Each structure stands twice: as C-alpha cells, then as structure tokens.
Amino acid sequence: MPGILLGEVFPNFDADTTIGRISFHDFLGDAWGVLFSHPRDYTPVCTTELGRAAKLAPEFKKRKVRMIALSIDSVPDHLGWSKDINSYNCDEATETLPFPIIADPKRELAVQLGMLDPDEKDKDGMPVTARCVFIIGPDKKMKLSLLYPATTGRNFDEILRVVDSLQLTATHNVATPVDWKVGDRVMVPPTIPEEDAGKLFPCGVFTKELPSGKKYLRYTAQPK
Ligand code: BEZ
C-alpha cells in the first residue's frame, strides 16, 4: 500500500474541504501541519476525537500548527456532522470547527496517503479510513506518522506532546525521553561525543552510571 515515509516531502494535493477548495502546501504556508483522518462522519469515536481536537485547537495555534481533518464523506456531510461535534462539546451547534475537514468521498487521498483500514468495512464492503496522524514540518517534510485502527480512538494530548518534542528537537541537538513534557530534562543524543557534550551543554550534563560502564544515559536541562 502506498504511503509516505518520515523525511519525505508530503504530497501537495488539491481537495474540497469545509472551507472550500485548498491546495495543501498553500494551506500550510510556512507553519507546521497536522493532518488526522477519520473512518466516517456521524460515527461515535470520531465525534469524540474531533470534539477533543476542537477543544485543543488554541494549543495547536499557540505552537503555529495548522490542523486539518479528513473523512471519506462529502462537504455537506462534514458540515452537518460539525454541528453534532460542537453540540457534543456543549458548544453552539454551528457548522464551524476551528479546522477544516477534507472531503474524500472517492477515497482517492485515502489510497494515495496509505490510510485505508482493511479490517473495517462500510455497509457496502468498502474499507474505511484508519485513524492516521501526519505531522508535517515547515519544510513540508513528514516528521511523524501514527496509524491507529478505526476501533481505537487517539489521544490528542499525546499529539500535542509530540509536537513539543518535534519542535524542540528541530532546533536543538537533543532528544526527549519517555513521557517527556515541556520543562523536563532532555537527553544528550548518542551521536555527541563525550568530549563535546560539556561544551555544547554549558548548563551541565548528568551521566547515569550503568552496570555496563557505558556512558550513554546523559541528561541535560531543556534548552530554552
Ligand atoms: C467510530 O468512529 O466510532 C468508528 C468508526 C468505524 C469503526 C468503528 C468505530
């Protein structure tokens, strides 16, 4: 199945959306982007996910990340469904969400971007879209991709957390450890030799002693 690999330029597709026709790269401009796909409109898990995405939209905006969703239904369906999503969020039941939804009724983008879930079929026996997350950098290259089956909803707080890590590691030669969040210590990557680490991280490097005697578990403060 076709797909896009980390580091590849994300395709510059044209598509109909709830805010009109877009050309994807123009839509992104020089911002980061997050594209998240959904199996179908008017489905329960998707409604909770888009509701959470709408609530977190100000956080994505703060990080200069443009959000866009995709589902294999039409623009009129997306607009009607948006009312339900706003209502689920206890907001006014309008057709407006803080991000557009791409209409992909012929599943052309779903095929091009490797989004179909072969295990989940619609009533006509056609595969629906899986829950993909693509994070695209300002250079239009794919920085992260997640693929969940239709039956498992995503965690949008985790998506924000990885945006923080991606943006930090794009500008500083550090790596973020398990469960890292903004403000926590970061790790000195193994590619930095011991003799350079002190100069590169003047606020100090803590190296944890390990049974192997190897000095690879190195922490430093998060760069500003
Ligand atoms: C849902 O969004 O609830 C859903 C969609 C397709 C398969 C299973 C669940």
XYZ file of C-alpha atoms and ligand atoms in Angstrom:
233
model
C 0.000 0.000 0.000
C 1.459 3.412 -0.910
C 2.407 5.702 1.940
C 4.791 8.470 2.863
C 7.950 7.818 4.845
C 9.499 10.027 7.515
C 11.605 12.719 5.873
C 9.753 12.586 2.541
C 8.014 15.672 1.182
C 4.280 15.382 1.891
C 2.221 15.354 -1.353
C 0.789 18.715 -2.390
C -2.770 17.553 -3.122
C -5.813 19.680 -4.013
C -9.032 18.864 -2.178
C -12.536 20.098 -1.343
C -12.899 20.961 2.319
C -15.346 22.634 4.676
C -13.559 25.954 3.959
C -13.558 25.474 0.158
C -11.011 24.068 -2.255
C -7.446 24.010 -0.962
C -4.008 23.250 -2.254
C -2.368 21.536 0.723
C 1.047 23.240 0.698
C -0.569 26.690 0.310
C -2.896 25.830 3.198
C 0.147 25.039 5.380
C 2.118 28.125 4.323
C 5.257 28.212 6.480
C 3.528 26.653 9.502
C 3.720 23.133 10.892
C 0.746 20.956 9.962
C -1.202 18.082 11.468
C -3.493 16.021 9.247
C -5.711 13.499 11.024
C -8.021 11.095 9.228
C -11.310 9.552 10.334
C -13.223 6.457 9.232
C -16.587 8.142 8.602
C -18.797 11.077 9.509
C -21.538 10.577 12.097
C -19.643 7.828 13.955
C -19.192 7.813 17.726
C -15.414 7.524 18.271
C -14.691 10.080 15.521
C -17.103 12.536 17.098
C -15.288 12.347 20.442
C -11.913 12.740 18.696
C -12.931 15.790 16.655
C -14.554 17.288 19.749
C -11.256 16.962 21.644
C -9.291 18.302 18.652
C -11.590 21.353 18.587
C -11.066 21.954 22.320
C -7.269 21.731 21.886
C -7.189 23.945 18.754
C -5.918 27.025 20.695
C -2.954 24.936 21.933
C -2.079 23.875 18.369
C -2.406 27.504 17.238
C -0.015 28.636 20.010
C 2.546 26.211 18.535
C 1.875 27.508 14.977
C 0.462 24.172 13.841
C -2.297 24.227 11.219
C -4.852 21.466 11.811
C -6.850 19.672 9.134
C -9.055 16.555 9.347
C -10.065 14.104 6.597
C -13.011 11.759 6.271
C -14.357 9.843 3.280
C -17.683 11.700 3.176
C -18.835 14.849 1.366
C -18.521 18.503 2.398
C -22.298 18.760 3.142
C -21.978 15.683 5.398
C -18.954 17.228 7.143
C -20.864 20.474 7.753
C -23.877 18.654 9.197
C -21.638 16.449 11.341
C -19.742 19.548 12.597
C -22.988 20.675 14.282
C -23.089 17.383 16.190
C -19.412 17.729 17.160
C -19.958 21.251 18.524
C -23.034 20.042 20.360
C -21.063 17.081 21.825
C -18.618 19.731 23.128
C -21.603 21.604 24.686
C -20.923 24.495 22.269
C -23.390 26.160 19.926
C -24.377 23.658 17.192
C -22.822 25.569 14.265
C -21.206 24.174 11.100
C -17.886 25.808 12.010
C -14.979 23.960 13.597
C -11.581 25.579 14.300
C -10.079 23.481 11.461
C -11.315 22.336 8.035
C -12.325 18.773 7.165
C -11.226 17.350 3.795
C -13.891 15.513 1.770
C -12.545 12.333 0.172
C -15.714 10.548 -0.999
C -13.864 8.574 -3.708
C -11.127 7.572 -1.227
C -8.505 8.906 -3.651
C -6.450 10.622 -0.947
C -7.010 7.731 1.456
C -5.366 5.411 -1.100
C -2.591 7.874 -2.038
C -1.679 8.520 1.590
C -1.947 4.859 2.697
C -4.838 5.483 5.079
C -7.256 2.613 4.466
C -8.021 0.118 7.262
C -8.574 -3.253 5.528
C -10.211 -4.691 8.673
C -13.026 -2.098 8.889
C -15.528 -2.016 6.054
C -18.580 0.169 5.461
C -22.040 -1.223 4.658
C -21.011 -1.656 1.000
C -17.962 -3.734 1.995
C -15.502 -0.909 1.180
C -12.593 -0.302 3.617
C -12.900 2.900 5.651
C -10.029 5.197 6.591
C -7.864 4.296 9.557
C -7.025 6.929 12.182
C -3.826 8.378 10.721
C -1.917 11.319 12.146
C 0.664 13.014 9.949
C 2.760 15.843 11.352
C 4.413 17.923 8.651
C 7.236 20.402 9.240
C 7.540 23.912 7.772
C 9.824 22.314 5.122
C 6.749 20.212 4.078
C 8.509 17.011 5.112
C 6.831 14.304 7.150
C 8.084 14.481 10.741
C 5.851 11.886 12.406
C 3.183 9.400 11.401
C 0.798 7.398 13.589
C -1.659 4.780 12.376
C -4.480 3.546 14.611
C -7.225 1.143 13.570
C -10.772 2.506 13.272
C -11.781 0.867 16.563
C -9.208 2.729 18.742
C -9.564 6.457 19.393
C -6.415 8.589 19.606
C -5.113 10.777 22.434
C -4.846 14.381 21.212
C -2.871 15.442 24.299
C -0.201 12.981 23.124
C -0.250 14.592 19.674
C 0.426 17.991 21.291
C 3.203 16.425 23.379
C 4.945 15.050 20.293
C 4.598 18.439 18.565
C 6.508 19.941 21.518
C 9.235 17.323 21.150
C 9.420 17.676 17.358
C 9.664 21.458 17.560
C 12.327 21.330 20.290
C 14.469 18.703 18.546
C 14.142 20.533 15.194
C 16.111 23.457 16.620
C 18.311 21.849 19.314
C 20.564 18.788 19.159
C 18.781 16.927 21.974
C 16.336 14.027 22.272
C 13.330 13.660 24.585
C 12.966 10.585 26.837
C 9.927 8.511 27.694
C 6.861 10.512 28.777
C 8.805 13.777 28.398
C 6.879 17.021 28.650
C 7.905 20.662 28.293
C 10.240 21.692 31.129
C 11.543 18.170 31.865
C 15.198 17.220 31.406
C 16.180 16.102 27.902
C 18.783 13.622 26.704
C 22.091 14.165 25.009
C 21.972 12.114 21.794
C 24.456 9.256 21.397
C 25.908 10.984 18.307
C 27.535 13.661 20.526
C 30.989 12.501 21.757
C 31.676 12.767 25.497
C 34.404 15.397 24.979
C 31.944 17.718 23.121
C 28.947 17.330 25.463
C 30.285 19.691 28.139
C 30.912 22.471 25.593
C 27.562 22.002 23.837
C 25.558 21.981 27.060
C 27.216 24.562 29.369
C 24.427 24.192 31.956
C 25.764 20.702 32.642
C 25.391 17.069 31.678
C 24.466 14.380 34.202
C 25.598 10.890 33.210
C 23.908 7.978 34.962
C 26.213 5.154 35.992
C 25.174 1.822 34.489
C 26.323 -1.794 35.030
C 27.803 -1.845 31.525
C 30.056 1.090 32.413
C 28.946 2.714 29.176
C 28.227 6.432 29.482
C 25.239 6.760 27.183
C 22.457 7.768 29.574
C 23.159 11.507 29.613
C 20.695 14.184 30.726
C 20.790 17.949 30.379
C 18.330 20.766 31.056
C 15.793 21.547 28.325
C 17.264 24.274 26.090
C 15.226 27.484 26.042
C -16.278 5.268 15.216
O -15.801 6.351 14.880
O -16.985 5.165 16.196
C -15.988 4.018 14.416
C -15.840 4.091 13.045
C -15.571 2.911 12.338
C -15.432 1.712 13.010
C -15.548 1.658 14.383
C -15.831 2.822 15.103
